[in-house]
Coordinates of C-alpha atoms in Angstrom, one line a residue:
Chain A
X1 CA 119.7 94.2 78.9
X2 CA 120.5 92.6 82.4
X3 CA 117.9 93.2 84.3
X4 CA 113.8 92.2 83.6
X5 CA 112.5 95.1 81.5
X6 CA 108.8 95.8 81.8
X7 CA 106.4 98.0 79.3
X8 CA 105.1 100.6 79.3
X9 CA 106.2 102.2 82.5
X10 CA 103.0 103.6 82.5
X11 CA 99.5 103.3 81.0
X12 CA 96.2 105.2 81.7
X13 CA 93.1 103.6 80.2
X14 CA 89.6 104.1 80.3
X15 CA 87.6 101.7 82.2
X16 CA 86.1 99.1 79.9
X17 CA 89.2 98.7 77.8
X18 CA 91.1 96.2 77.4
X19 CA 95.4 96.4 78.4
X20 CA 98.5 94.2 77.6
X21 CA 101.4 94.4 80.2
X22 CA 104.8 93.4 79.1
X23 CA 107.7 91.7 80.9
X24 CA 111.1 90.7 79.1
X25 CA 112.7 88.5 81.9
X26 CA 116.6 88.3 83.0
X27 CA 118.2 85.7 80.2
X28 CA 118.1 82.2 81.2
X29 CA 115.5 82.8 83.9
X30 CA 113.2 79.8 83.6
X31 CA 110.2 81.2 85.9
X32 CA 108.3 84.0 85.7
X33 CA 106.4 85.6 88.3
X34 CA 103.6 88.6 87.9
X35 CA 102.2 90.5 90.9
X36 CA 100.2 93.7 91.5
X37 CA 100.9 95.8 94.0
X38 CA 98.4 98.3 94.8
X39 CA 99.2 102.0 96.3
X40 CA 100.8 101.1 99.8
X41 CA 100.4 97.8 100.0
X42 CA 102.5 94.5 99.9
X43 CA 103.1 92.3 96.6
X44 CA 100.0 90.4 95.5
X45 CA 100.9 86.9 94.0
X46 CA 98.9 86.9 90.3
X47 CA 100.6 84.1 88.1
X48 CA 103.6 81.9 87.8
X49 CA 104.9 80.8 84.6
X50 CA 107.6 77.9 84.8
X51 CA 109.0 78.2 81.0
X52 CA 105.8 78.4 78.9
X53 CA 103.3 76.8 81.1
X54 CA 101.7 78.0 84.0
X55 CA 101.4 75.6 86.9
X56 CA 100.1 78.4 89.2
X57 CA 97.6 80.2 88.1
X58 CA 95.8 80.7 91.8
X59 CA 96.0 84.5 91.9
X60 CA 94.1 86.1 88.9
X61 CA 91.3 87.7 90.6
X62 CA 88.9 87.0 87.8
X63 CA 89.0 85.8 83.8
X64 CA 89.4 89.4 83.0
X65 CA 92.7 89.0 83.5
X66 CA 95.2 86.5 81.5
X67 CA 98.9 85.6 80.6
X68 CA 101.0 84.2 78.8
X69 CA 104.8 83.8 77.8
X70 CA 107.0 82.6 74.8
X71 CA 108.5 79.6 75.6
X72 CA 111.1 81.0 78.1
X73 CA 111.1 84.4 77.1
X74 CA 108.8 87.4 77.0
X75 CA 105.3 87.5 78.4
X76 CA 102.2 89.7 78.6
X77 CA 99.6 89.8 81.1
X78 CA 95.9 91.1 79.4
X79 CA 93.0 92.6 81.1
X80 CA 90.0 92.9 79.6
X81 CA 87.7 95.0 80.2
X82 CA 89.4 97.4 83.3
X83 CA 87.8 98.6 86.2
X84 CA 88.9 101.6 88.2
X85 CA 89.8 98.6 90.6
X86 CA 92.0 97.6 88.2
X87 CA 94.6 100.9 88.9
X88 CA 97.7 99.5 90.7
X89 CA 101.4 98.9 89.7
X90 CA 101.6 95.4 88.0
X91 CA 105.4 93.8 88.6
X92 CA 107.2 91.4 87.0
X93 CA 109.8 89.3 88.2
X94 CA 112.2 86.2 87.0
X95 CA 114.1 83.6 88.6
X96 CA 116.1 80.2 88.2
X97 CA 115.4 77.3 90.2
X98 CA 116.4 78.7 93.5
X99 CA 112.8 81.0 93.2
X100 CA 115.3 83.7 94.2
X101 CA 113.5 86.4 92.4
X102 CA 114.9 89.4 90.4
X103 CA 111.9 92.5 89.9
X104 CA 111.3 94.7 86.9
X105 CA 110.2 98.7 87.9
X106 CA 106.5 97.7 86.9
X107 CA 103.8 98.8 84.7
X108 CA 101.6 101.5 87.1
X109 CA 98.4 101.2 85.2
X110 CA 95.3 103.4 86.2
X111 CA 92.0 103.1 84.7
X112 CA 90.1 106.1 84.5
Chain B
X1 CA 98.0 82.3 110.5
X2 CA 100.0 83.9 107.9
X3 CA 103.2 81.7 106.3
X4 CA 105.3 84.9 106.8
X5 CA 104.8 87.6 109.2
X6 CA 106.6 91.1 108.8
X7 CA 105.6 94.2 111.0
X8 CA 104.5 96.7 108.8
X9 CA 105.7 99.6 111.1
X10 CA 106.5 102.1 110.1
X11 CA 109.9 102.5 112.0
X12 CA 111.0 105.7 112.5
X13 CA 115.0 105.7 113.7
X14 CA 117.7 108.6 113.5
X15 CA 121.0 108.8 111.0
X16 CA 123.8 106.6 112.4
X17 CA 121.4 104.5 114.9
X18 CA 121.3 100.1 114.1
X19 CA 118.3 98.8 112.6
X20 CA 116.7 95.7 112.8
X21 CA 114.5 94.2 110.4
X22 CA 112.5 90.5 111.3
X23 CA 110.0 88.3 109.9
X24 CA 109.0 85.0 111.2
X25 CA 108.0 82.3 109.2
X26 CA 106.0 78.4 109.6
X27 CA 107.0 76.4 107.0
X28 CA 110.1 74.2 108.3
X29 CA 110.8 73.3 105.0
X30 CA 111.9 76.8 103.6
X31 CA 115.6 76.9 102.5
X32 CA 115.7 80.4 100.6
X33 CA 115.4 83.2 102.7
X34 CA 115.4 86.9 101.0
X35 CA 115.9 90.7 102.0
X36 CA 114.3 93.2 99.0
X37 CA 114.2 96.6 98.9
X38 CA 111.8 99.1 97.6
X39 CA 111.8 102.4 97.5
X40 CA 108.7 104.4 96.9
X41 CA 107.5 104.0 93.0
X42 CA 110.1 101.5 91.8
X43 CA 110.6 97.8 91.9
X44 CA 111.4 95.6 94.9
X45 CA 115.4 95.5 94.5
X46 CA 117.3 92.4 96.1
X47 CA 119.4 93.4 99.0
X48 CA 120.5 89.7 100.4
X49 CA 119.7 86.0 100.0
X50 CA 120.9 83.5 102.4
X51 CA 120.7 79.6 101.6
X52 CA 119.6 77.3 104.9
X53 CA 121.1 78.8 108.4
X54 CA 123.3 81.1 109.3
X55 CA 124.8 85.0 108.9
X56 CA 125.6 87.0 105.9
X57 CA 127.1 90.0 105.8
X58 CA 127.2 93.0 103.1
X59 CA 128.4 96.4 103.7
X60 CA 126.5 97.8 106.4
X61 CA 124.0 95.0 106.2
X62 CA 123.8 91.4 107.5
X63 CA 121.3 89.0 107.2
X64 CA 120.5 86.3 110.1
X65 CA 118.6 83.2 109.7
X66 CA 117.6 80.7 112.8
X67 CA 115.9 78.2 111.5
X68 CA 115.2 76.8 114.8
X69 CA 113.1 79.8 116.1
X70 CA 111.5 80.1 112.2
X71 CA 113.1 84.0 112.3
X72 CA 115.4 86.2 110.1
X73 CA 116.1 89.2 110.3
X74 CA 118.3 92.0 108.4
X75 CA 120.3 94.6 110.4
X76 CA 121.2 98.1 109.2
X77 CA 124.3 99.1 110.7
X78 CA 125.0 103.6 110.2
X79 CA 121.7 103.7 108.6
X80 CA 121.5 106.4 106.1
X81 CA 118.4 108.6 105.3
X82 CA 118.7 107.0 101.5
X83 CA 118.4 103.8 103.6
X84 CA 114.5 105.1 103.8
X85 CA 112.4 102.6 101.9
X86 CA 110.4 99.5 102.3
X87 CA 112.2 95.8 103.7
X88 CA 110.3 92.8 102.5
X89 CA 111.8 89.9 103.6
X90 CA 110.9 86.5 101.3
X91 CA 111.4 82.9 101.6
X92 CA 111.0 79.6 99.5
X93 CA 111.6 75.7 99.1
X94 CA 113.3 75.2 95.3
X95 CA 110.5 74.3 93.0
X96 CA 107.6 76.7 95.5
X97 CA 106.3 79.4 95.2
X98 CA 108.6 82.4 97.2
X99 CA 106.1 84.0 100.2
X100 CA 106.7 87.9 100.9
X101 CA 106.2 89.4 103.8
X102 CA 103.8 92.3 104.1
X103 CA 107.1 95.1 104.6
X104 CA 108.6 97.4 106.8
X105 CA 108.3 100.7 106.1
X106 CA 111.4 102.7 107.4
X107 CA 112.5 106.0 108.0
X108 CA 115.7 107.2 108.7
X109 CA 116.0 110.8 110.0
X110 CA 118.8 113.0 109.4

């Protein structure tokens, strides 16, 4: 497709297990970019993948939570072990050099 | 100090009326400057980008950048009540990270 497809759309876990998020960026997009954006509240940086390596990894909040991406194509973003604190919508976006970012519909996940 | 500063609102404005939209920023060295827009459960959707200075215009909406006063802003002309959403505005140097502002929440009355 065109656009950066994300999956699922939704998930509802119970606290304690573990979840892969999924993000299938625009073609030819080097970076990669995931954020979490909880219920009306702005974006929250998370990761930054620049083909397969991540030279910003500043804003995991903890090592329950991990990524990684296929040289420059799909990527998944784990948590392990969810807390209800976990429960937001997790985006995805892509980009080329310019960092002029293009956004997937997100993952909401809620942990239950 | 933040690096980008938005005003959350919300801004409440009638069909027809002229918005404006503005961030301000600190970092000099930002050349990429962004409008997105999100409406309520979706993704943040790309509206505008503007490269260095100057005015660009899209339909109803233009962007401004003054990189002298470190302020952009996005105007609305006619707003719509399906122009109801949230504005982030974004900004980056090629090779940075892109900073988001916090978003304006808008409302357009019919």
């Amino acid at each position: 497709g065109a656009g950066v497809s994300q999956s699922p759309s939704n998930k509802v876990t119970e606290k304690g297990k573990d979840v892969e998020l999924r993000c299938d960026p625009i073609s030819g997009h080097t970076a990669l970019y995931w954020y979490r954006q909880r219920l009306g509240q702005g974006l929250e940086f998370l990761i930054y993948f620049q083909g397969n390596s991540a030279p910003d990894k500043s804003g995991l909040p903890s090592d329950r939570f991990s990524a990684e991406r296929t040289g420059e194509s799909v990527s998944t973003l784990t948590i392990q072990r969810t807390q209800q604190e976990d429960s937001a919508v997790y985006l995805c976006a892509s980009s080329t050099w310019s960092n002029i970012q293009y956004f997937g519909a997100g993952t909401r996940l809620s942990v239950l | 100090q933040k690096e980008v500063e938005q005003d959350p609102g919300p801004l409440s404005v009638p069909e027809g009326a002229i918005v404006s939209l503005n961030c301000t920023y600190s970092n000099s060295a930002f050349q990429y400057f962004m409008w997105y827009r999100q409406y309520s459960r979706k993704g943040p959707e790309l509206l505008m980008y503007t490269y260095s200075s100057g005015n660009k215009e899209d339909g109803r909406f233009t962007a401004q950048v003054d990189k002298s006063s470190k302020y952009i802003s996005l105007f609305i002309r006619d707003s719509q009540p399906s122009d109801s959403a949230t504005y982030l505005c974004a900004m980056s140097e090629a090779g940075f990270k892109t900073i988001f502002g916090a978003g304006t929440r808008l409302f357009v009355k019919a």
